[in-house]
Amino acid sequence: MEILDLFKESEAVLEGHFLLSSGRHSQKYIQCERLMQYPDRAQRVVSVVADKVKNLDFDVIVGPAMGGIRAAYELGRQLNIRTIFTERVDNKMTLRRGFEIRPNEKILIMEDVVTTAKSSLETAAVLEALGGQVIGIACLVDRKVSRIDLPIYSAMELYFETYDQNDCPECKKGSQAIKPGSRIIFNE
Ligand code: ZN
């Protein structure tokens, strides 16, 4: 089965009128946690990433909270590599819970979705300030928006159109964009 079909079967590809974290609007949204709730599908999708990164040289996997936590854990489990996570404290990405980056440790960041890579790059900056070296960003879905210097290793690439509020076809129809992940979607 295609990776995209696994997402669709998990109802992880949502259609509607969404306000993305970038501020842009979209008619589609991918909610990876809806796939990740099924261990067999999580295993299957992450194995595609594992195959792409298994010969790279890295010591630790870091998954930025929340979306990166389960994806990173599953990747670490498959490759048997130490896996930790960062989280936001007062909106600043932070390494807590006694997790540490050892001097010159090579790091692979694992995300759910990479769009603008804003949180990945913020995570990378924090980890490098602690003495680590980020060698790349792995993810379940690469939305093909980012142009960044780090290599991206994804299970799937998925492009969909996003719109400025003024050009959004759904806004023109008069509907209200909702933040994905808000309760509204799941009560529909
Ligand atoms: Zn809109």
XYZ file of N, CA, C and O and ligand atoms in Angstrom:
753
model
N 0.840 -1.202 0.000
C 0.000 0.000 0.000
C 0.875 1.252 0.000
O 1.909 1.299 0.651
N 0.435 2.249 -0.750
C 1.153 3.512 -0.785
C 1.112 4.185 0.594
O 0.124 4.052 1.313
N 2.159 4.939 0.881
C 2.206 5.650 2.157
C 1.025 6.620 2.283
O 0.366 6.689 3.314
N 0.720 7.327 1.194
C -0.406 8.269 1.239
C -1.719 7.561 1.587
O -2.558 8.094 2.307
N -1.881 6.340 1.077
C -3.109 5.587 1.379
C -3.217 5.269 2.873
O -4.319 5.236 3.423
N -2.077 5.021 3.499
C -2.099 4.757 4.944
C -2.580 5.995 5.709
O -3.326 5.889 6.679
N -2.145 7.162 5.236
C -2.606 8.410 5.858
C -4.112 8.592 5.627
O -4.856 8.944 6.534
N -4.543 8.315 4.388
C -5.965 8.500 4.062
C -6.832 7.524 4.852
O -7.883 7.891 5.366
N -6.366 6.289 4.935
C -7.102 5.264 5.678
C -7.230 5.644 7.158
O -8.182 5.257 7.827
N -6.260 6.399 7.652
C -6.264 6.827 9.056
C -7.029 8.136 9.243
O -7.043 8.698 10.340
N -7.637 8.625 8.159
C -8.315 9.927 8.162
C -7.392 11.031 8.667
O -7.784 11.907 9.438
N -6.153 10.962 8.217
C -5.143 11.949 8.617
C -5.030 13.074 7.600
O -4.371 14.078 7.866
N -5.631 12.902 6.434
C -5.638 13.977 5.438
C -7.020 14.628 5.494
O -8.006 14.043 5.074
N -7.056 15.804 6.072
C -8.335 16.458 6.323
C -8.634 17.468 5.224
O -7.726 18.130 4.724
N -9.900 17.594 4.856
C -10.321 18.599 3.878
C -11.293 19.563 4.520
O -12.153 19.145 5.288
N -11.107 20.821 4.209
C -11.967 21.837 4.812
C -11.375 23.217 4.580
O -10.916 23.516 3.475
N -11.348 24.021 5.594
C -10.862 25.402 5.477
C -10.015 25.683 6.708
O -10.539 25.890 7.800
N -8.701 25.631 6.515
C -7.807 25.626 7.660
C -6.927 26.865 7.723
O -6.433 27.342 6.699
N -6.713 27.315 8.929
C -5.754 28.380 9.199
C -4.465 27.702 9.662
O -4.434 27.065 10.718
N -3.425 27.799 8.855
C -2.159 27.141 9.179
C -1.346 28.005 10.140
O -1.590 29.199 10.275
N -0.347 27.377 10.753
C 0.450 28.138 11.731
C 1.226 29.275 11.051
O 1.603 30.250 11.690
N 1.442 29.150 9.744
C 2.110 30.219 8.992
C 1.212 31.441 8.810
O 1.668 32.480 8.349
N -0.090 31.274 9.107
C -1.042 32.362 8.872
C -1.767 32.213 7.541
O -2.738 32.911 7.269
N -1.272 31.283 6.689
C -1.925 31.081 5.401
C -3.118 30.134 5.553
O -3.231 29.416 6.545
N -3.984 30.166 4.530
C -5.160 29.301 4.561
C -4.963 28.132 3.606
O -4.214 28.229 2.641
N -5.644 27.040 3.875
C -5.498 25.849 3.056
C -6.800 25.059 3.069
O -7.579 25.143 4.016
N -7.012 24.298 1.992
C -8.203 23.440 1.941
C -7.889 22.024 2.425
O -8.767 21.174 2.476
N -6.612 21.810 2.707
C -6.217 20.484 3.195
C -5.313 20.634 4.396
O -4.617 21.635 4.552
N -5.301 19.608 5.209
C -4.399 19.613 6.350
C -4.056 18.167 6.673
O -4.905 17.285 6.566
N -2.797 17.944 7.035
C -2.413 16.584 7.398
C -2.179 16.507 8.904
O -1.425 17.297 9.460
N -2.906 15.628 9.529
C -2.825 15.473 10.993
C -2.173 14.113 11.271
O -2.846 13.078 11.334
N -0.836 14.134 11.379
C -0.083 12.876 11.482
C -0.462 12.027 12.684
O -0.389 10.796 12.621
N -0.845 12.668 13.766
C -1.152 11.877 14.964
C -2.320 10.925 14.737
O -2.465 9.933 15.430
N -3.159 11.242 13.752
C -4.267 10.335 13.456
C -3.747 9.033 12.854
O -4.355 7.984 13.020
N -2.642 9.092 12.128
C -1.992 7.871 11.650
C -1.184 7.222 12.766
O -1.224 6.003 12.950
N -0.488 8.071 13.527
C 0.424 7.544 14.552
C -0.298 6.816 15.683
O 0.332 6.131 16.479
N -1.620 6.951 15.763
C -2.336 6.229 16.818
C -2.397 4.731 16.532
O -2.733 3.942 17.417
N -2.072 4.324 15.310
C -2.069 2.900 14.953
C -0.631 2.409 14.870
O 0.091 2.743 13.924
N -0.189 1.621 15.832
C 1.227 1.215 15.865
C 1.704 0.540 14.578
O 2.842 0.767 14.153
N 0.868 -0.260 13.949
C 1.319 -0.950 12.735
C 1.547 0.037 11.592
O 2.507 -0.074 10.829
N 0.674 1.046 11.498
C 0.845 2.056 10.431
C 2.030 2.962 10.751
O 2.786 3.351 9.861
N 2.181 3.317 12.021
C 3.331 4.134 12.436
C 4.622 3.399 12.074
O 5.550 3.990 11.501
N 4.649 2.134 12.383
C 5.843 1.310 12.101
C 6.148 1.332 10.608
O 7.280 1.515 10.179
N 5.103 1.154 9.811
C 5.231 1.069 8.358
C 5.752 2.390 7.756
O 6.674 2.400 6.947
N 5.158 3.485 8.171
C 5.534 4.787 7.608
C 6.948 5.176 8.061
O 7.777 5.607 7.255
N 7.229 4.971 9.345
C 8.541 5.362 9.860
C 9.642 4.469 9.270
O 10.777 4.918 9.099
N 9.296 3.236 8.898
C 10.319 2.351 8.312
C 10.864 2.914 6.992
O 12.018 2.656 6.634
N 10.054 3.696 6.290
C 10.522 4.322 5.045
C 11.615 5.345 5.373
O 12.641 5.428 4.693
N 11.398 6.096 6.453
C 12.403 7.071 6.900
C 13.638 6.327 7.407
O 14.776 6.697 7.089
N 13.401 5.272 8.180
C 14.518 4.498 8.760
C 15.446 3.999 7.651
O 16.679 4.071 7.774
N 14.860 3.519 6.558
C 15.673 3.038 5.431
C 16.547 4.141 4.854
O 17.675 3.900 4.449
N 16.007 5.367 4.828
C 16.760 6.478 4.231
C 17.892 6.969 5.124
O 18.854 7.532 4.634
N 17.752 6.795 6.433
C 18.749 7.381 7.340
C 19.648 6.352 8.012
O 20.593 6.722 8.705
N 19.371 5.064 7.778
C 20.063 4.046 8.586
C 21.582 4.016 8.356
O 22.312 3.589 9.248
N 22.039 4.498 7.202
C 23.487 4.498 6.962
C 24.155 5.843 7.244
O 25.344 6.008 7.018
N 23.368 6.793 7.731
C 23.952 8.081 8.094
C 24.621 7.958 9.458
O 24.284 7.084 10.255
N 25.546 8.869 9.718
C 26.278 8.855 10.976
C 25.638 9.843 11.953
O 25.796 11.049 11.801
N 24.881 9.320 12.906
C 24.346 10.186 13.969
C 24.209 9.385 15.254
O 24.107 8.167 15.238
N 24.228 10.130 16.381
C 24.276 9.498 17.705
C 22.955 9.555 18.451
O 22.702 8.779 19.354
N 22.155 10.543 18.100
C 20.928 10.763 18.864
C 19.856 11.343 17.944
O 20.165 12.059 16.989
N 18.598 10.973 18.232
C 17.454 11.515 17.493
C 16.715 12.454 18.437
O 16.504 12.120 19.606
N 16.341 13.627 17.917
C 15.602 14.589 18.735
C 14.281 14.921 18.056
O 14.256 15.371 16.905
N 13.177 14.704 18.754
C 11.857 15.027 18.223
C 11.276 16.227 18.946
O 11.010 16.156 20.137
N 11.082 17.349 18.265
C 10.454 18.504 18.923
C 8.994 18.200 19.293
O 8.244 17.682 18.461
N 8.606 18.518 20.519
C 7.232 18.286 20.991
C 6.265 19.201 20.240
O 6.658 20.288 19.847
N 5.006 18.832 20.107
C 4.435 17.528 20.380
C 4.636 16.572 19.199
O 4.850 15.374 19.389
N 4.480 17.119 17.992
C 4.416 16.269 16.802
C 5.621 15.363 16.600
O 5.500 14.291 16.022
N 6.785 15.798 17.073
C 7.984 15.009 16.825
C 8.170 13.849 17.796
O 8.954 12.938 17.537
N 7.462 13.879 18.915
C 7.773 12.922 19.987
C 7.541 11.475 19.545
O 8.432 10.633 19.626
N 6.336 11.184 19.076
C 6.040 9.789 18.732
C 6.790 9.345 17.481
O 7.238 8.210 17.387
N 6.898 10.255 16.508
C 7.619 9.926 15.276
C 9.079 9.619 15.596
O 9.647 8.632 15.110
N 9.693 10.451 16.441
C 11.095 10.250 16.807
C 11.263 8.955 17.596
O 12.193 8.184 17.353
N 10.356 8.709 18.516
C 10.462 7.492 19.314
C 10.428 6.256 18.419
O 11.214 5.325 18.582
N 9.492 6.249 17.465
C 9.363 5.068 16.596
C 10.614 4.895 15.726
O 11.073 3.776 15.508
N 11.185 6.005 15.271
C 12.414 5.917 14.472
C 13.565 5.387 15.341
O 14.328 4.506 14.921
N 13.667 5.905 16.544
C 14.714 5.452 17.462
C 14.562 3.986 17.818
O 15.547 3.242 17.921
N 13.330 3.555 17.965
C 13.054 2.153 18.285
C 13.507 1.244 17.140
O 14.160 0.226 17.342
N 13.187 1.667 15.896
C 13.540 0.822 14.751
C 15.049 0.753 14.532
O 15.568 -0.266 14.097
N 15.736 1.861 14.834
C 17.187 1.902 14.585
C 17.991 1.632 15.852
O 19.222 1.552 15.803
N 17.295 1.503 16.977
C 17.934 1.341 18.292
C 18.968 2.441 18.556
O 20.129 2.184 18.838
N 18.488 3.675 18.427
C 19.327 4.845 18.681
C 18.657 5.683 19.772
O 17.427 5.795 19.809
N 19.454 6.231 20.659
C 18.948 7.064 21.749
C 18.060 8.171 21.195
O 18.414 8.813 20.193
N 16.915 8.375 21.812
C 15.940 9.338 21.298
C 15.406 10.207 22.431
O 14.946 9.689 23.447
N 15.480 11.511 22.225
C 15.018 12.463 23.242
C 14.108 13.487 22.566
O 13.890 13.412 21.356
N 13.573 14.404 23.344
C 12.760 15.438 22.710
C 12.970 16.801 23.343
O 13.385 16.913 24.487
N 12.683 17.826 22.557
C 12.684 19.201 23.059
C 11.227 19.620 23.205
O 10.332 19.016 22.614
N 11.002 20.639 23.996
C 9.640 21.129 24.197
C 9.680 22.630 24.418
O 10.713 23.178 24.794
N 8.542 23.252 24.178
C 8.495 24.705 24.366
C 8.189 25.049 25.820
O 7.270 24.500 26.414
N 8.996 25.951 26.355
C 8.733 26.509 27.680
C 8.690 28.014 27.471
O 9.648 28.598 26.961
N 7.544 28.610 27.826
C 7.326 30.034 27.532
C 7.637 30.341 26.065
O 8.318 31.312 25.739
N 7.181 29.427 25.219
C 7.314 29.552 23.765
C 8.752 29.445 23.249
O 9.019 29.655 22.072
N 9.681 29.050 24.110
C 11.068 28.900 23.665
C 11.418 27.413 23.673
O 11.173 26.713 24.663
N 11.953 26.913 22.562
C 12.312 25.494 22.470
C 13.432 25.186 23.466
O 14.430 25.907 23.521
N 13.240 24.115 24.246
C 14.146 23.845 25.365
C 14.368 22.341 25.517
O 13.485 21.549 25.213
N 15.535 21.980 25.988
C 15.825 20.587 26.332
C 15.683 20.470 27.843
O 16.380 21.164 28.588
N 14.768 19.616 28.298
C 14.513 19.490 29.741
C 14.630 18.033 30.163
O 15.133 17.203 29.432
N 14.097 17.725 31.339
C 13.930 16.361 31.837
C 15.246 15.598 31.997
O 15.289 14.373 31.938
N 16.340 16.344 32.121
C 17.629 15.667 32.273
C 18.203 15.158 30.962
O 19.270 14.536 30.948
N 17.521 15.420 29.851
C 18.094 15.063 28.544
C 19.315 15.930 28.306
O 19.325 17.110 28.675
N 20.321 15.378 27.663
C 21.479 16.219 27.345
C 22.055 15.891 25.974
O 21.847 14.807 25.444
N 22.751 16.867 25.453
C 23.511 16.692 24.217
C 24.972 16.673 24.629
O 25.456 17.586 25.286
N 25.648 15.602 24.266
C 27.062 15.481 24.642
C 27.916 16.228 23.613
O 27.480 16.418 22.473
N 29.111 16.643 23.990
C 29.931 17.455 23.081
C 30.130 16.776 21.719
O 30.454 15.582 21.671
N 29.870 17.524 20.668
C 30.051 17.065 19.280
C 29.137 15.915 18.867
O 29.379 15.266 17.853
N 28.129 15.656 19.646
C 27.209 14.600 19.262
C 26.515 14.960 17.948
O 26.101 16.111 17.748
N 26.362 13.960 17.076
C 25.673 14.181 15.806
C 24.191 13.865 16.001
O 23.835 12.830 16.543
N 23.376 14.809 15.524
C 21.939 14.770 15.828
C 21.114 14.697 14.552
O 21.361 15.435 13.593
N 20.104 13.812 14.573
C 19.080 13.834 13.530
C 17.789 14.309 14.188
O 17.339 13.729 15.181
N 17.213 15.372 13.641
C 15.911 15.848 14.141
C 14.821 15.052 13.435
O 14.924 14.769 12.244
N 13.793 14.644 14.169
C 12.665 13.932 13.564
C 11.375 14.666 13.883
O 11.019 14.851 15.047
N 10.685 15.060 12.826
C 9.440 15.821 12.945
C 8.277 15.004 12.400
O 8.486 14.000 11.729
N 7.071 15.464 12.640
C 5.932 14.864 11.943
C 5.842 15.461 10.535
O 6.041 14.776 9.547
N 5.606 16.757 10.467
C 5.504 17.429 9.172
C 6.521 18.565 9.118
O 6.641 19.328 10.072
N 7.240 18.659 8.022
C 8.104 19.818 7.810
C 7.431 20.701 6.763
O 7.191 20.271 5.640
N 7.087 21.910 7.178
C 6.466 22.855 6.241
C 7.438 24.010 6.051
O 8.228 24.015 5.127
N 7.412 24.941 6.977
C 8.368 26.045 6.877
C 9.682 25.690 7.559
O 10.667 26.404 7.431
N 9.686 24.578 8.311
C 10.863 24.125 9.067
C 11.243 25.095 10.180
O 12.321 24.998 10.745
N 10.336 25.994 10.501
C 10.625 26.986 11.544
C 10.977 26.307 12.862
O 11.983 26.623 13.484
N 10.150 25.343 13.276
C 10.429 24.722 14.577
C 11.657 23.818 14.504
O 12.415 23.715 15.466
N 11.883 23.181 13.343
C 13.089 22.355 13.199
C 14.344 23.211 13.305
O 15.315 22.832 13.950
N 14.314 24.356 12.660
C 15.500 25.220 12.666
C 15.726 25.832 14.038
O 16.866 25.977 14.487
N 14.633 26.128 14.713
C 14.752 26.648 16.078
C 15.337 25.553 16.986
O 16.224 25.815 17.803
N 14.869 24.333 16.797
C 15.398 23.195 17.566
C 16.878 22.997 17.253
O 17.696 22.804 18.155
N 17.219 23.054 15.980
C 18.620 22.864 15.571
C 19.517 23.907 16.232
O 20.601 23.590 16.731
N 19.058 25.148 16.283
C 19.868 26.219 16.885
C 20.098 25.958 18.369
O 21.217 26.128 18.876
N 19.054 25.488 19.051
C 19.178 25.183 20.483
C 20.172 24.038 20.702
O 21.031 24.102 21.585
N 20.069 23.003 19.889
C 20.929 21.823 20.063
C 22.381 22.145 19.723
O 23.307 21.641 20.361
N 22.572 22.994 18.735
C 23.942 23.364 18.361
C 24.563 24.274 19.422
O 25.747 24.171 19.704
N 23.739 25.105 20.037
C 24.243 25.939 21.136
C 24.699 25.076 22.313
O 25.554 25.473 23.099
N 24.125 23.868 22.419
C 24.514 22.942 23.487
C 25.728 22.090 23.098
O 26.148 21.215 23.848
N 26.252 22.298 21.894
C 27.469 21.593 21.489
C 27.252 20.475 20.492
O 28.189 19.792 20.092
N 26.010 20.255 20.091
C 25.726 19.192 19.121
C 25.868 19.669 17.687
O 26.068 20.862 17.431
N 25.772 18.688 16.777
C 25.862 19.017 15.356
C 24.682 18.354 14.644
O 24.588 17.122 14.601
N 23.775 19.166 14.115
C 22.587 18.629 13.451
C 22.948 18.239 12.021
O 23.425 19.077 11.250
N 22.732 16.965 11.674
C 23.133 16.492 10.342
C 21.966 16.469 9.350
O 22.177 16.323 8.156
N 20.748 16.600 9.843
C 19.625 16.593 8.918
C 18.304 16.580 9.654
O 18.265 16.511 10.884
N 17.239 16.669 8.874
C 15.890 16.638 9.433
C 15.128 15.500 8.773
O 15.018 15.439 7.547
N 14.637 14.591 9.605
C 13.775 13.524 9.110
C 12.340 13.898 9.444
O 12.091 14.676 10.362
N 11.391 13.370 8.675
C 9.985 13.677 8.958
C 9.092 12.646 8.289
O 9.522 11.925 7.384
N 7.867 12.596 8.762
C 6.887 11.719 8.132
C 6.474 12.313 6.791
O 6.423 11.626 5.781
N 6.171 13.612 6.806
C 5.674 14.273 5.598
C 6.462 15.549 5.336
O 6.552 16.415 6.198
N 7.011 15.637 4.154
C 7.680 16.856 3.706
C 6.693 17.609 2.827
O 6.326 17.141 1.749
N 6.239 18.753 3.327
C 5.237 19.533 2.585
C 5.855 20.325 1.429
O 5.136 21.020 0.698
N 7.162 20.220 1.241
C 7.836 20.845 0.100
C 7.648 22.355 0.055
O 7.400 22.938 -0.996
N 7.754 22.969 1.215
C 7.662 24.413 1.266
C 9.023 25.006 1.623
O 9.407 26.066 1.161
N 9.757 24.250 2.438
C 11.006 24.777 2.980
C 12.125 24.787 1.964
O 12.254 23.875 1.159
N 12.913 25.823 2.033
C 14.191 25.806 1.330
C 15.247 26.027 2.389
O 15.499 27.148 2.790
N 15.791 24.939 2.878
C 16.766 25.054 3.958
C 18.023 24.290 3.585
O 18.009 23.447 2.688
N 19.097 24.597 4.278
C 20.389 23.996 3.941
C 20.520 22.549 4.405
O 21.291 21.797 3.856
N 19.759 22.164 5.428
C 19.880 20.796 5.927
C 19.141 19.818 5.015
O 18.076 20.143 4.486
N 19.686 18.605 4.838
C 18.945 17.610 4.054
C 17.682 17.153 4.789
O 17.663 17.100 6.022
N 16.637 16.843 4.030
C 15.371 16.364 4.597
C 15.141 14.919 4.140
O 15.276 14.617 2.952
N 14.802 14.058 5.085
C 14.531 12.648 4.789
C 13.096 12.367 5.204
O 12.780 12.334 6.393
N 12.212 12.177 4.223
C 10.792 12.024 4.559
C 10.251 10.683 4.098
O 10.794 10.061 3.179
N 9.146 10.264 4.723
C 8.448 9.060 4.262
C 7.645 9.383 3.012
O 7.381 8.519 2.182
N 7.248 10.654 2.890
C 6.356 11.038 1.799
C 6.477 12.537 1.562
O 6.628 13.298 2.505
N 6.413 12.938 0.307
C 6.333 14.356 -0.017
C 4.898 14.654 -0.411
O 4.278 13.855 -1.115
N 4.387 15.767 0.058
C 2.995 16.085 -0.230
C 2.867 17.586 -0.399
O 3.044 18.344 0.548
N 2.578 17.997 -1.615
C 2.407 19.428 -1.853
C 0.925 19.739 -1.913
O 0.170 19.057 -2.589
N 0.485 20.725 -1.192
C -0.830 21.271 -1.473
C -0.814 22.783 -1.347
O -0.009 23.355 -0.635
N -1.740 23.366 -2.090
C -1.779 24.826 -2.234
C -2.152 25.495 -0.917
O -3.013 25.001 -0.191
N -1.493 26.601 -0.623
C -1.930 27.431 0.504
C -2.190 28.831 -0.043
O -1.694 29.186 -1.112
N -3.016 29.583 0.676
C -3.448 30.877 0.155
C -3.310 31.974 1.195
O -3.518 31.734 2.391
N -3.022 33.152 0.708
C -3.179 34.338 1.526
C -4.693 34.507 1.762
O -5.495 34.161 0.886
N -5.027 35.005 2.915
C -6.443 35.175 3.251
C -7.238 35.882 2.137
O -8.377 35.525 1.850
N -6.583 36.851 1.490
C -7.270 37.634 0.451
C -7.543 36.861 -0.841
O -8.408 37.243 -1.613
N -6.780 35.781 -1.063
C -6.974 34.992 -2.289
C -7.582 33.631 -1.981
O -7.615 32.757 -2.842
N -8.018 33.408 -0.775
C -8.439 32.063 -0.386
C -9.819 31.738 -0.959
O -10.784 32.465 -0.720
N -9.926 30.641 -1.733
C -11.225 30.306 -2.330
C -12.304 30.001 -1.285
O -13.482 30.301 -1.522
N -11.904 29.466 -0.146
C -12.902 29.152 0.896
C -13.403 30.436 1.565
O -14.586 30.553 1.873
N -12.482 31.383 1.791
C -12.897 32.677 2.350
C -13.893 33.353 1.406
O -14.875 33.948 1.842
N -13.605 33.234 0.089
C -14.497 33.856 -0.899
C -15.900 33.265 -0.840
O -16.874 33.932 -1.146
N -15.969 31.978 -0.445
C -17.291 31.347 -0.295
C -17.956 31.763 1.016
O -19.081 31.366 1.296
N -17.198 32.505 1.831
C -17.786 33.039 3.062
C -17.602 32.171 4.295
O -18.177 32.461 5.341
N -16.814 31.116 4.199
C -16.637 30.284 5.400
C -15.475 30.795 6.237
O -14.650 31.591 5.786
N -15.420 30.331 7.450
C -14.432 30.781 8.423
C -13.319 29.727 8.527
O -13.625 28.545 8.704
N -12.060 30.154 8.412
C -10.950 29.205 8.550
C -10.823 28.776 10.009
O -10.963 29.601 10.907
N -10.587 27.497 10.215
C -10.399 27.028 11.592
C -8.995 26.491 11.771
O -8.367 26.010 10.826
N -8.532 26.578 12.989
C -7.204 26.047 13.302
C -7.283 24.537 13.349
O -8.075 23.985 14.115
N -6.465 23.848 12.548
C -6.515 22.385 12.617
C -6.065 21.933 14.000
O -5.242 22.580 14.638
N -6.598 20.817 14.435
C -6.238 20.342 15.769
C -7.210 20.859 16.797
O -7.291 20.345 17.899
N -7.973 21.883 16.413
C -8.993 22.363 17.358
C -10.115 21.346 17.391
O -10.300 20.561 16.476
N -10.859 21.385 18.442
C -11.860 20.359 18.710
C -12.911 20.274 17.613
O -13.424 19.198 17.320
N -13.174 21.411 16.990
C -14.223 21.498 15.970
C -14.099 20.405 14.914
O -15.051 19.737 14.570
N -12.870 20.199 14.421
C -12.664 19.226 13.355
C -13.121 17.838 13.793
O -13.764 17.125 13.040
N -12.778 17.497 15.020
C -13.000 16.124 15.440
C -14.441 15.872 15.870
O -14.843 14.751 16.024
N -15.199 16.961 16.039
C -16.608 16.780 16.397
C -17.516 16.790 15.178
O -18.706 16.581 15.298
N -16.928 17.050 14.021
C -17.759 17.132 12.815
C -18.390 15.787 12.483
O -17.773 14.761 12.677
Zn -9.583 31.158 3.872
